[in-house]
mmCIF file of C-alpha atoms and ligand atoms in Angstrom:
data_model
loop_
_atom_site.group_PDB
_atom_site.id
_atom_site.type_symbol
_atom_site.label_atom_id
_atom_site.label_comp_id
_atom_site.label_asym_id
_atom_site.label_seq_id
_atom_site.Cartn_x
_atom_site.Cartn_y
_atom_site.Cartn_z
ATOM 1 C CA MET A 1 -161.642 -131.364 129.382
ATOM 2 C CA GLN A 2 -162.034 -130.410 132.894
ATOM 3 C CA ALA A 3 -161.751 -132.829 135.965
ATOM 4 C CA LEU A 4 -162.909 -132.534 139.499
ATOM 5 C CA ILE A 5 -160.887 -134.347 142.020
ATOM 6 C CA LEU A 6 -162.645 -135.276 145.334
ATOM 7 C CA ALA A 7 -159.807 -134.603 148.057
ATOM 8 C CA GLY A 8 -162.180 -134.145 151.111
ATOM 9 C CA GLY A 9 -162.548 -137.413 152.719
ATOM 10 C CA GLU A 10 -161.159 -138.174 156.327
ATOM 11 C CA GLY A 11 -159.207 -141.058 155.110
ATOM 12 C CA THR A 12 -159.945 -142.912 158.130
ATOM 13 C CA ARG A 13 -158.346 -146.281 156.942
ATOM 14 C CA LEU A 14 -155.042 -144.592 156.708
ATOM 15 C CA ARG A 15 -154.753 -143.200 160.145
ATOM 16 C CA PRO A 16 -152.566 -141.907 161.817
ATOM 17 C CA LEU A 17 -151.055 -140.670 158.223
ATOM 18 C CA THR A 18 -154.187 -138.896 157.591
ATOM 19 C CA LEU A 19 -154.360 -137.529 160.987
ATOM 20 C CA THR A 20 -151.692 -134.802 160.601
ATOM 21 C CA ARG A 21 -152.593 -134.138 156.756
ATOM 22 C CA PRO A 22 -155.292 -134.976 154.524
ATOM 23 C CA LYS A 23 -154.698 -138.236 152.078
ATOM 24 C CA PRO A 24 -153.838 -136.285 148.814
ATOM 25 C CA ALA A 25 -151.123 -134.483 150.614
ATOM 26 C CA VAL A 26 -149.534 -137.367 152.281
ATOM 27 C CA THR A 27 -146.003 -138.399 150.541
ATOM 28 C CA LEU A 28 -146.256 -141.625 148.336
ATOM 29 C CA VAL A 29 -142.558 -142.275 147.434
ATOM 30 C CA ASP A 30 -141.123 -138.939 146.825
ATOM 31 C CA ARG A 31 -144.173 -136.640 146.373
ATOM 32 C CA PRO A 32 -147.649 -135.827 147.432
ATOM 33 C CA PHE A 33 -150.247 -138.374 146.636
ATOM 34 C CA ILE A 34 -152.365 -135.876 144.539
ATOM 35 C CA ALA A 35 -149.366 -134.924 142.217
ATOM 36 C CA TYR A 36 -149.327 -138.482 140.640
ATOM 37 C CA MET A 37 -153.320 -137.772 139.846
ATOM 38 C CA VAL A 38 -152.521 -134.534 138.372
ATOM 39 C CA ASP A 39 -149.728 -135.977 136.022
ATOM 40 C CA TRP A 40 -152.002 -138.915 135.055
ATOM 41 C CA ILE A 41 -155.133 -136.725 134.113
ATOM 42 C CA ALA A 42 -152.929 -133.849 132.108
ATOM 43 C CA ARG A 43 -151.643 -136.946 130.112
ATOM 44 C CA HIS A 44 -155.204 -137.113 128.786
ATOM 45 C CA GLY A 45 -155.607 -133.720 127.670
ATOM 46 C CA ILE A 46 -157.294 -132.361 131.156
ATOM 47 C CA THR A 47 -156.476 -128.723 131.146
ATOM 48 C CA ASP A 48 -158.466 -127.678 133.972
ATOM 49 C CA VAL A 49 -158.859 -129.158 137.403
ATOM 50 C CA VAL A 50 -161.039 -128.320 140.374
ATOM 51 C CA ILE A 51 -160.065 -129.834 143.721
ATOM 52 C CA ALA A 52 -162.715 -130.229 146.212
ATOM 53 C CA CYS A 53 -161.170 -129.727 149.568
ATOM 54 C CA GLY A 54 -162.524 -130.305 153.183
ATOM 55 C CA PHE A 55 -160.321 -130.609 156.015
ATOM 56 C CA GLY A 56 -156.742 -129.655 155.491
ATOM 57 C CA SER A 57 -157.308 -127.659 152.353
ATOM 58 C CA ASP A 58 -153.969 -125.548 152.764
ATOM 59 C CA ALA A 59 -152.037 -128.507 152.978
ATOM 60 C CA VAL A 60 -153.509 -129.881 149.536
ATOM 61 C CA ARG A 61 -152.747 -126.464 147.994
ATOM 62 C CA GLU A 62 -149.114 -126.496 149.288
ATOM 63 C CA ALA A 63 -148.471 -130.098 147.957
ATOM 64 C CA LEU A 64 -149.543 -128.837 144.483
ATOM 65 C CA ASP A 65 -147.961 -125.233 144.564
ATOM 66 C CA ASP A 66 -144.244 -126.552 143.735
ATOM 67 C CA GLY A 67 -143.837 -123.807 141.313
ATOM 68 C CA ARG A 68 -142.962 -125.847 138.248
ATOM 69 C CA ARG A 69 -146.218 -126.868 137.070
ATOM 70 C CA GLU A 70 -147.684 -125.081 134.003
ATOM 71 C CA ALA A 71 -150.792 -126.964 133.098
ATOM 72 C CA PRO A 72 -153.241 -127.893 133.901
ATOM 73 C CA ARG A 73 -154.930 -125.111 135.655
ATOM 74 C CA LEU A 74 -155.741 -125.643 139.041
ATOM 75 C CA ARG A 75 -158.588 -124.423 141.163
ATOM 76 C CA TYR A 76 -159.955 -125.167 144.670
ATOM 77 C CA VAL A 77 -163.513 -125.378 146.252
ATOM 78 C CA GLN A 78 -163.485 -125.316 149.930
ATOM 79 C CA GLU A 79 -166.317 -127.171 151.514
ATOM 80 C CA PRO A 80 -167.828 -125.452 154.934
ATOM 81 C CA GLU A 81 -168.559 -128.914 156.039
ATOM 82 C CA PRO A 82 -168.134 -132.354 154.607
ATOM 83 C CA LEU A 83 -170.405 -132.808 151.613
ATOM 84 C CA GLY A 84 -169.851 -136.474 150.494
ATOM 85 C CA THR A 85 -169.121 -137.612 147.043
ATOM 86 C CA ALA A 86 -171.564 -135.710 145.126
ATOM 87 C CA GLY A 87 -172.289 -132.562 147.225
ATOM 88 C CA PRO A 88 -168.955 -130.971 145.952
ATOM 89 C CA LEU A 89 -170.185 -131.159 142.453
ATOM 90 C CA ARG A 90 -173.386 -129.092 143.356
ATOM 91 C CA LEU A 91 -171.062 -126.684 145.289
ATOM 92 C CA ALA A 92 -168.493 -126.148 142.221
ATOM 93 C CA ALA A 93 -171.527 -125.836 139.866
ATOM 94 C CA ASP A 94 -173.051 -123.243 142.002
ATOM 95 C CA GLN A 95 -169.879 -121.238 142.236
ATOM 96 C CA GLY A 96 -169.924 -121.513 138.117
ATOM 97 C CA MET A 97 -166.650 -123.698 138.024
ATOM 98 C CA LEU A 98 -168.182 -126.571 136.204
ATOM 99 C CA ASP A 99 -168.401 -127.183 132.132
ATOM 100 C CA ASP A 100 -171.131 -129.207 130.237
ATOM 101 C CA ARG A 101 -168.980 -132.083 130.793
ATOM 102 C CA PHE A 102 -166.397 -132.983 133.179
ATOM 103 C CA LEU A 103 -164.502 -136.051 134.754
ATOM 104 C CA VAL A 104 -164.961 -136.682 138.538
ATOM 105 C CA LEU A 105 -162.098 -138.628 140.305
ATOM 106 C CA ASN A 106 -161.869 -140.209 143.773
ATOM 107 C CA GLY A 107 -158.726 -138.223 145.327
ATOM 108 C CA ASP A 108 -156.853 -141.631 146.433
ATOM 109 C CA LEU A 109 -156.187 -143.286 142.876
ATOM 110 C CA LEU A 110 -153.073 -144.496 141.597
ATOM 111 C CA ALA A 111 -153.558 -145.284 137.870
ATOM 112 C CA ASP A 112 -152.751 -144.961 134.507
ATOM 113 C CA LEU A 113 -156.081 -146.110 132.973
ATOM 114 C CA ASP A 114 -157.105 -144.647 129.730
ATOM 115 C CA LEU A 115 -159.252 -141.933 130.607
ATOM 116 C CA SER A 116 -159.198 -140.775 126.842
ATOM 117 C CA ALA A 117 -160.922 -143.868 125.881
ATOM 118 C CA LEU A 118 -163.380 -143.262 128.640
ATOM 119 C CA ILE A 119 -164.244 -139.671 127.742
ATOM 120 C CA ARG A 120 -164.614 -141.020 123.913
ATOM 121 C CA ALA A 121 -167.013 -143.771 125.145
ATOM 122 C CA HIS A 122 -169.132 -141.177 127.153
ATOM 123 C CA GLN A 123 -169.237 -138.871 123.882
ATOM 124 C CA ASP A 124 -170.107 -141.876 121.354
ATOM 125 C CA ARG A 125 -173.168 -142.732 123.807
ATOM 126 C CA ARG A 126 -174.313 -139.494 124.796
ATOM 127 C CA ALA A 127 -174.410 -140.749 127.957
ATOM 128 C CA ALA A 128 -175.420 -138.951 131.396
ATOM 129 C CA VAL A 129 -172.478 -140.603 133.140
ATOM 130 C CA THR A 130 -169.988 -143.219 132.321
ATOM 131 C CA LEU A 131 -168.163 -145.047 134.846
ATOM 132 C CA ALA A 132 -164.732 -146.185 134.726
ATOM 133 C CA LEU A 133 -164.804 -149.868 135.514
ATOM 134 C CA HIS A 134 -161.702 -152.183 136.369
ATOM 135 C CA SER A 135 -161.322 -155.668 136.867
ATOM 136 C CA VAL A 136 -159.902 -157.132 140.284
ATOM 137 C CA GLN A 137 -159.278 -160.301 141.556
ATOM 138 C CA ASP A 138 -160.869 -160.022 144.711
ATOM 139 C CA PRO A 139 -163.937 -157.467 144.513
ATOM 140 C CA SER A 140 -165.157 -158.373 148.032
ATOM 141 C CA SER A 141 -164.004 -155.003 149.417
ATOM 142 C CA TYR A 142 -165.324 -152.663 146.453
ATOM 143 C CA GLY A 143 -168.567 -151.676 144.917
ATOM 144 C CA LEU A 144 -169.476 -153.875 142.030
ATOM 145 C CA VAL A 145 -170.987 -152.837 138.756
ATOM 146 C CA ARG A 146 -173.227 -154.834 136.709
ATOM 147 C CA ARG A 147 -173.692 -153.879 133.011
ATOM 148 C CA ALA A 148 -174.909 -154.880 129.813
ATOM 149 C CA GLY A 149 -172.408 -157.059 128.133
ATOM 150 C CA GLY A 150 -170.200 -157.593 131.418
ATOM 151 C CA PRO A 151 -168.999 -160.618 132.975
ATOM 152 C CA HIS A 152 -172.119 -162.241 134.643
ATOM 153 C CA ALA A 153 -170.409 -165.026 136.438
ATOM 154 C CA PRO A 154 -167.108 -165.515 138.205
ATOM 155 C CA GLY A 155 -164.942 -166.449 135.618
ATOM 156 C CA GLY A 156 -167.002 -165.093 132.868
ATOM 157 C CA SER A 157 -165.822 -162.773 130.266
ATOM 158 C CA ALA A 158 -167.280 -159.592 129.264
ATOM 159 C CA THR A 159 -168.845 -159.615 125.419
ATOM 160 C CA ALA A 160 -167.930 -155.543 125.112
ATOM 161 C CA ALA A 161 -166.004 -153.099 126.749
ATOM 162 C CA GLY A 162 -168.872 -151.290 127.927
ATOM 163 C CA GLY A 163 -172.707 -151.453 128.292
ATOM 164 C CA GLU A 164 -175.505 -149.933 130.265
ATOM 165 C CA VAL A 165 -175.497 -150.051 134.088
ATOM 166 C CA TRP A 166 -178.354 -152.225 135.514
ATOM 167 C CA GLY A 167 -177.059 -152.550 139.303
ATOM 168 C CA PHE A 168 -174.639 -152.195 141.891
ATOM 169 C CA LEU A 169 -173.487 -154.234 144.719
ATOM 170 C CA GLU A 170 -171.401 -152.807 147.856
ATOM 171 C CA LYS A 171 -168.625 -154.853 149.156
ATOM 172 C CA PRO A 172 -170.576 -158.328 148.305
ATOM 173 C CA THR A 173 -170.558 -161.637 150.000
ATOM 174 C CA SER A 174 -168.581 -164.553 147.991
ATOM 175 C CA GLU A 175 -172.087 -165.840 146.920
ATOM 176 C CA GLU A 176 -173.131 -162.584 145.849
ATOM 177 C CA ILE A 177 -170.232 -161.953 143.562
ATOM 178 C CA ASP A 178 -171.228 -162.077 139.751
ATOM 179 C CA THR A 179 -168.796 -159.809 138.229
ATOM 180 C CA ASP A 180 -165.277 -158.718 138.444
ATOM 181 C CA GLU A 181 -165.812 -155.192 137.371
ATOM 182 C CA VAL A 182 -165.586 -152.753 140.185
ATOM 183 C CA ASN A 183 -166.394 -148.910 140.206
ATOM 184 C CA ALA A 184 -162.771 -147.329 139.564
ATOM 185 C CA GLY A 185 -163.898 -144.066 141.247
ATOM 186 C CA ALA A 186 -163.668 -142.021 137.840
ATOM 187 C CA TYR A 187 -166.525 -141.139 135.911
ATOM 188 C CA VAL A 188 -167.492 -138.870 133.175
ATOM 189 C CA VAL A 189 -170.386 -136.698 134.347
ATOM 190 C CA ASP A 190 -172.687 -134.684 131.971
ATOM 191 C CA SER A 191 -173.770 -131.163 133.875
ATOM 192 C CA SER A 192 -177.590 -132.133 133.624
ATOM 193 C CA VAL A 193 -177.047 -134.563 136.472
ATOM 194 C CA ILE A 194 -176.126 -131.923 139.092
ATOM 195 C CA GLN A 195 -179.791 -131.314 139.549
ATOM 196 C CA LEU A 196 -180.096 -134.548 141.256
ATOM 197 C CA ILE A 197 -177.910 -133.193 143.973
ATOM 198 C CA PRO A 198 -179.466 -131.216 146.796
ATOM 199 C CA ARG A 199 -177.410 -127.969 148.105
ATOM 200 C CA GLY A 200 -175.492 -127.648 151.337
ATOM 201 C CA ARG A 201 -175.659 -131.301 152.695
ATOM 202 C CA MET A 202 -173.759 -134.604 152.338
ATOM 203 C CA PHE A 203 -174.838 -136.641 149.320
ATOM 204 C CA SER A 204 -173.357 -139.514 147.866
ATOM 205 C CA ILE A 205 -172.959 -139.927 144.199
ATOM 206 C CA GLU A 206 -172.300 -143.787 144.410
ATOM 207 C CA ARG A 207 -175.393 -144.562 146.616
ATOM 208 C CA GLU A 208 -177.985 -141.532 145.652
ATOM 209 C CA VAL A 209 -177.086 -140.395 142.500
ATOM 210 C CA PHE A 210 -176.047 -143.378 140.319
ATOM 211 C CA PRO A 211 -178.823 -145.952 141.244
ATOM 212 C CA ARG A 212 -181.110 -142.971 139.927
ATOM 213 C CA LEU A 213 -179.609 -142.900 136.560
ATOM 214 C CA VAL A 214 -179.820 -146.721 135.936
ATOM 215 C CA GLY A 215 -181.949 -146.746 132.620
ATOM 216 C CA ARG A 216 -181.457 -143.080 132.374
ATOM 217 C CA GLY A 217 -177.985 -143.069 130.527
ATOM 218 C CA LEU A 218 -175.889 -144.624 133.058
ATOM 219 C CA TYR A 219 -172.977 -146.514 131.469
ATOM 220 C CA GLY A 220 -169.995 -148.552 132.536
ATOM 221 C CA HIS A 221 -166.840 -148.702 130.650
ATOM 222 C CA ARG A 222 -164.048 -151.377 131.505
ATOM 223 C CA LEU A 223 -160.395 -150.042 131.333
ATOM 224 C CA GLU A 224 -157.413 -152.150 131.468
ATOM 225 C CA GLY A 225 -153.988 -150.760 133.243
ATOM 226 C CA TYR A 226 -152.747 -150.221 136.094
ATOM 227 C CA TRP A 227 -155.448 -149.078 138.998
ATOM 228 C CA MET A 228 -155.145 -149.035 142.828
ATOM 229 C CA ASP A 229 -157.332 -147.187 145.288
ATOM 230 C CA VAL A 230 -154.592 -146.005 148.080
ATOM 231 C CA GLY A 231 -156.866 -146.356 150.956
ATOM 232 C CA THR A 232 -155.204 -148.607 153.488
ATOM 233 C CA PRO A 233 -151.581 -148.891 154.829
ATOM 234 C CA GLU A 234 -151.243 -151.920 153.026
ATOM 235 C CA ARG A 235 -152.077 -150.499 149.779
ATOM 236 C CA TYR A 236 -149.985 -147.620 150.347
ATOM 237 C CA LEU A 237 -146.843 -149.820 150.525
ATOM 238 C CA GLU A 238 -147.845 -151.955 147.808
ATOM 239 C CA ALA A 239 -148.342 -148.548 145.693
ATOM 240 C CA SER A 240 -144.884 -147.606 146.749
ATOM 241 C CA TRP A 241 -143.085 -150.572 145.147
ATOM 242 C CA ASP A 242 -145.430 -150.327 142.093
ATOM 243 C CA VAL A 243 -144.037 -146.814 141.483
ATOM 244 C CA LEU A 244 -140.422 -147.812 142.190
ATOM 245 C CA GLU A 245 -140.731 -150.754 139.740
ATOM 246 C CA GLY A 246 -142.458 -149.056 137.168
ATOM 247 C CA ARG A 247 -145.611 -151.062 137.196
ATOM 248 C CA VAL A 248 -147.500 -147.838 136.995
ATOM 249 C CA ARG A 249 -146.539 -145.195 134.579
ATOM 250 C CA THR A 250 -145.245 -142.190 136.713
ATOM 251 C CA GLU A 251 -142.423 -139.722 136.147
ATOM 252 C CA LEU A 252 -140.383 -140.966 138.700
ATOM 253 C CA GLY A 253 -140.652 -144.930 137.283
ATOM 254 C CA ASP A 254 -139.899 -143.321 133.824
ATOM 255 C CA ARG A 255 -136.865 -141.882 135.104
ATOM 256 C CA LEU A 256 -135.727 -144.976 137.133
ATOM 257 C CA GLY A 257 -136.224 -146.991 133.856
ATOM 258 C CA GLY A 258 -137.259 -150.314 135.675
ATOM 259 C CA ALA A 259 -134.056 -150.558 137.974
ATOM 260 C CA GLY A 260 -136.188 -149.696 141.191
ATOM 261 C CA LEU A 261 -133.158 -147.968 142.954
ATOM 262 C CA LEU A 262 -132.572 -144.161 143.235
ATOM 263 C CA VAL A 263 -129.851 -143.099 145.843
ATOM 264 C CA ALA A 264 -129.903 -139.293 145.587
ATOM 265 C CA ASP A 265 -126.289 -137.740 145.005
ATOM 266 C CA GLU A 266 -126.872 -135.899 148.485
ATOM 267 C CA ALA A 267 -127.498 -138.984 150.413
ATOM 268 C CA THR A 268 -124.522 -140.359 152.644
ATOM 269 C CA VAL A 269 -124.593 -144.069 152.683
ATOM 270 C CA ASP A 270 -121.616 -145.966 154.445
ATOM 271 C CA PRO A 271 -119.745 -148.423 152.256
ATOM 272 C CA ARG A 272 -120.391 -150.892 154.837
ATOM 273 C CA ALA A 273 -124.285 -150.492 154.476
ATOM 274 C CA SER A 274 -126.460 -152.429 152.204
ATOM 275 C CA VAL A 275 -128.928 -150.789 150.189
ATOM 276 C CA ARG A 276 -131.250 -153.425 147.957
ATOM 277 C CA PRO A 277 -133.682 -152.415 145.503
ATOM 278 C CA PRO A 278 -136.382 -151.308 145.251
ATOM 279 C CA ALA A 279 -135.372 -148.601 146.946
ATOM 280 C CA LEU A 280 -135.219 -144.719 147.319
ATOM 281 C CA LEU A 281 -132.905 -142.578 149.196
ATOM 282 C CA GLU A 282 -133.601 -138.880 149.031
ATOM 283 C CA PRO A 283 -131.167 -136.084 149.580
ATOM 284 C CA GLY A 284 -129.949 -135.554 152.822
ATOM 285 C CA VAL A 285 -130.341 -139.173 153.983
ATOM 286 C CA SER A 286 -127.620 -140.920 155.962
ATOM 287 C CA VAL A 287 -127.337 -144.573 156.474
ATOM 288 C CA GLU A 288 -124.685 -145.462 158.887
ATOM 289 C CA ALA A 289 -122.347 -148.627 158.830
ATOM 290 C CA ASP A 290 -123.664 -152.173 158.480
ATOM 291 C CA ALA A 291 -127.335 -150.959 158.159
ATOM 292 C CA VAL A 292 -129.694 -152.706 155.667
ATOM 293 C CA ILE A 293 -132.236 -151.100 153.277
ATOM 294 C CA ASP A 294 -134.193 -153.413 151.635
ATOM 295 C CA ARG A 295 -137.172 -152.698 149.646
ATOM 296 C CA ALA A 296 -137.725 -149.146 151.267
ATOM 297 C CA VAL A 297 -138.238 -145.613 150.677
ATOM 298 C CA VAL A 298 -135.999 -143.128 152.847
ATOM 299 C CA GLY A 299 -137.414 -139.570 152.832
ATOM 300 C CA ARG A 300 -135.400 -136.340 152.825
ATOM 301 C CA ALA A 301 -132.910 -135.912 155.627
ATOM 302 C CA ALA A 302 -133.954 -139.170 157.438
ATOM 303 C CA ALA A 303 -131.145 -140.897 159.414
ATOM 304 C CA ILE A 304 -130.947 -144.807 159.593
ATOM 305 C CA GLY A 305 -128.430 -145.816 162.525
ATOM 306 C CA GLU A 306 -125.635 -148.176 162.557
ATOM 307 C CA GLY A 307 -126.450 -151.943 162.238
ATOM 308 C CA ALA A 308 -130.368 -151.080 161.592
ATOM 309 C CA THR A 309 -132.450 -152.668 159.256
ATOM 310 C CA VAL A 310 -135.247 -150.975 157.168
ATOM 311 C CA SER A 311 -137.162 -153.531 155.246
ATOM 312 C CA GLY A 312 -140.381 -153.584 153.371
ATOM 313 C CA SER A 313 -141.054 -150.034 154.663
ATOM 314 C CA VAL A 314 -141.558 -146.380 154.123
ATOM 315 C CA VAL A 315 -139.714 -143.893 156.467
ATOM 316 C CA LEU A 316 -140.710 -140.413 155.419
ATOM 317 C CA GLY A 317 -138.832 -137.222 155.731
ATOM 318 C CA ASP A 318 -136.827 -136.368 158.933
ATOM 319 C CA CYS A 319 -137.156 -139.667 160.743
ATOM 320 C CA ARG A 320 -134.560 -140.980 162.911
ATOM 321 C CA VAL A 321 -134.140 -145.079 163.028
ATOM 322 C CA GLY A 322 -131.490 -145.646 165.968
ATOM 323 C CA PRO A 323 -128.956 -148.031 165.681
ATOM 324 C CA ARG A 324 -129.818 -151.853 165.705
ATOM 325 C CA ALA A 325 -133.553 -150.994 165.421
ATOM 326 C CA LEU A 326 -135.643 -152.983 163.218
ATOM 327 C CA VAL A 327 -138.345 -151.575 161.053
ATOM 328 C CA GLU A 328 -140.105 -154.382 158.785
ATOM 329 C CA GLY A 329 -143.300 -153.987 156.629
ATOM 330 C CA ALA A 330 -144.046 -150.545 158.360
ATOM 331 C CA ILE A 331 -144.822 -146.951 157.533
ATOM 332 C CA LEU A 332 -143.020 -144.169 159.578
ATOM 333 C CA ALA A 333 -144.655 -140.427 159.131
ATOM 334 C CA PRO A 334 -142.376 -137.692 158.887
ATOM 335 C CA GLY A 335 -139.965 -137.109 161.894
ATOM 336 C CA ALA A 336 -140.927 -140.136 163.588
ATOM 337 C CA VAL A 337 -138.187 -141.613 165.833
ATOM 338 C CA VAL A 338 -137.415 -145.063 166.723
ATOM 339 C CA GLY A 339 -134.948 -145.816 169.414
ATOM 340 C CA ASP A 340 -132.077 -147.832 169.449
ATOM 341 C CA GLY A 341 -132.694 -151.699 169.221
ATOM 342 C CA ALA A 342 -136.487 -151.069 168.908
ATOM 343 C CA ARG A 343 -138.722 -153.588 166.883
ATOM 344 C CA ILE A 344 -141.310 -152.172 164.763
ATOM 345 C CA GLY A 345 -143.988 -155.017 163.867
ATOM 346 C CA ALA A 346 -145.217 -155.527 160.097
ATOM 347 C CA GLY A 347 -148.240 -153.382 159.128
ATOM 348 C CA SER A 348 -147.406 -150.694 161.796
ATOM 349 C CA VAL A 349 -148.126 -147.043 161.183
ATOM 350 C CA ILE A 350 -146.405 -144.560 163.450
ATOM 351 C CA GLY A 351 -147.650 -141.204 163.326
ATOM 352 C CA GLU A 352 -145.954 -137.598 162.580
ATOM 353 C CA GLY A 353 -143.312 -136.716 165.309
ATOM 354 C CA ALA A 354 -143.997 -139.959 167.406
ATOM 355 C CA ARG A 355 -141.362 -141.535 169.354
ATOM 356 C CA ILE A 356 -140.585 -145.340 169.902
ATOM 357 C CA GLU A 357 -138.608 -145.729 172.878
ATOM 358 C CA ALA A 358 -135.459 -147.560 172.951
ATOM 359 C CA GLY A 359 -135.495 -151.334 173.004
ATOM 360 C CA SER A 360 -139.232 -151.703 172.840
ATOM 361 C CA GLU A 361 -141.297 -153.704 170.782
ATOM 362 C CA ILE A 362 -143.994 -152.266 168.823
ATOM 363 C CA GLU A 363 -146.692 -155.143 167.811
ATOM 364 C CA ALA A 364 -147.602 -156.071 164.427
ATOM 365 C CA GLY A 365 -150.631 -153.768 162.947
ATOM 366 C CA ALA A 366 -149.845 -151.079 165.778
ATOM 367 C CA ARG A 367 -151.074 -147.515 165.193
ATOM 368 C CA VAL A 368 -148.899 -144.824 167.146
ATOM 369 C CA ASP A 369 -150.643 -141.470 167.120
ATOM 370 C CA PRO A 370 -148.951 -138.371 166.143
ATOM 371 C CA GLY A 371 -146.364 -136.944 168.696
ATOM 372 C CA ARG A 372 -147.185 -139.918 171.025
ATOM 373 C CA VAL A 373 -144.534 -141.645 172.876
ATOM 374 C CA ALA A 374 -144.848 -145.059 172.831
ATOM 375 C CA SER A 375 -142.668 -148.450 174.464
HETATM 376 P P1 LIG B 1 -161.773 -143.666 154.423
HETATM 377 O O1 LIG B 1 -162.461 -142.892 155.517
HETATM 378 O O2 LIG B 1 -160.450 -144.525 154.965
HETATM 379 O O3 LIG B 1 -163.029 -144.672 154.006
HETATM 380 O O4 LIG B 1 -161.366 -142.845 153.254
HETATM 381 P P2 LIG B 1 -161.935 -141.526 152.425
HETATM 382 O O5 LIG B 1 -162.144 -140.520 153.405
HETATM 383 O O6 LIG B 1 -161.074 -141.419 151.180
HETATM 384 O O7 LIG B 1 -163.304 -142.227 151.984
HETATM 385 P P3 LIG B 1 -163.857 -142.851 150.537
HETATM 386 O O8 LIG B 1 -162.648 -143.503 150.108
HETATM 387 O O9 LIG B 1 -164.833 -143.435 150.775
HETATM 388 O O10 LIG B 1 -163.946 -141.676 149.700
HETATM 389 C C1 LIG B 1 -163.869 -141.656 148.475
HETATM 390 C C2 LIG B 1 -163.402 -140.336 147.681
HETATM 391 O O11 LIG B 1 -164.021 -139.116 148.081
HETATM 392 C C3 LIG B 1 -161.896 -140.034 148.145
HETATM 393 O O12 LIG B 1 -161.010 -139.376 147.289
HETATM 394 C C4 LIG B 1 -162.388 -138.754 149.379
HETATM 395 O O13 LIG B 1 -161.437 -138.011 149.622
HETATM 396 C C5 LIG B 1 -163.663 -138.100 148.585
HETATM 397 N N1 LIG B 1 -164.263 -137.858 149.577
HETATM 398 C C6 LIG B 1 -165.191 -138.597 150.645
HETATM 399 N N2 LIG B 1 -165.921 -137.698 151.287
HETATM 400 C C7 LIG B 1 -165.841 -136.416 151.006
HETATM 401 C C8 LIG B 1 -166.371 -135.210 151.323
HETATM 402 O O14 LIG B 1 -167.289 -135.017 152.380
HETATM 403 N N3 LIG B 1 -165.817 -134.030 150.640
HETATM 404 C C9 LIG B 1 -164.885 -134.246 149.374
HETATM 405 N N4 LIG B 1 -164.556 -133.494 148.735
HETATM 406 N N5 LIG B 1 -164.501 -135.457 149.096
HETATM 407 C C10 LIG B 1 -164.994 -136.629 149.809
#
């Protein structure tokens, strides 16, 4: 079986992380985001992966070219301009890359949903498209899918795992919500659907293709398990703890076995520093005396100064956090520098190579662009 991963979005909600590299190449915990996806789909028998890239395609290739992966086979489609979520299927098909049936996946999923069950359900019904559905507690920021046999009232329960789709609702108001099943961004698609997609222009699979298939072989199939669309800084942080604490199946989580703590042999931690799980300290990291690392990722060669606190935060490779600085609930892109005694407020995202001046206070939820100096 084959999969096409949509990896060409701008990732505006994750800016400034996505200003210097595309979302699939952004590091999540210890590896580029898309590496988790490839591992996940490979566990479900996917042997051939086509990655549809827009801007930053070199970074996506580099992210996956780690020289140790034997399977699946990876190929790339380069869009001359963004083609949306459907256009890349047409482009890949025109380049002779797609089989009669294939999986399509949004490129920002961290999940361990049972794709094998989705593929089986699709084959059993001889469907045109089968959408993976996932139940979420608050569906208001997602695309809801209404289907036969689904839970039609809040608190209602589905009478079957799958059924024919009869409607969609994007980002509904609370009064409109009549199901907890959302489009999980993973579909099995029959190649006959390609003819609905025009060539060479932006086209949306959710808004312009699926509605036309209602009553013509469009099914939804609910899958249980871990699922997260890692589209915002809040979800990026949540996803990091979920990987470290093993809430989603990943190679790293399997290795940690639920301990949630990995300090690389090549990391230097002063005996007077404190490291509390979940935490990952990568090779080359240095943590000085009296520093506190509490629920954090500290990437390769990052340095945490004396008496500094990094809590609920991700500090990517080559960052410097100065003595007595406080980084709480924030994300620091690679090479960011936080000056002595500076304070970074919760929910802030500091871009690649940006510098926060000593003693300054960055307010909660701030975004600092790559390379900028902020005070
Ligand atoms: P936001 O800008 O923050 O909404 O993120 P996004 O760019 O990821 O957009 P969205 O979540 O709507 O996209 C869903 C999936 O489709 C993501 O995996 C995107 O990478 C992908 N995608 C969106 N637009 C394009 C495109 O023009 N080309 C390709 N190849 N993929 C796209």
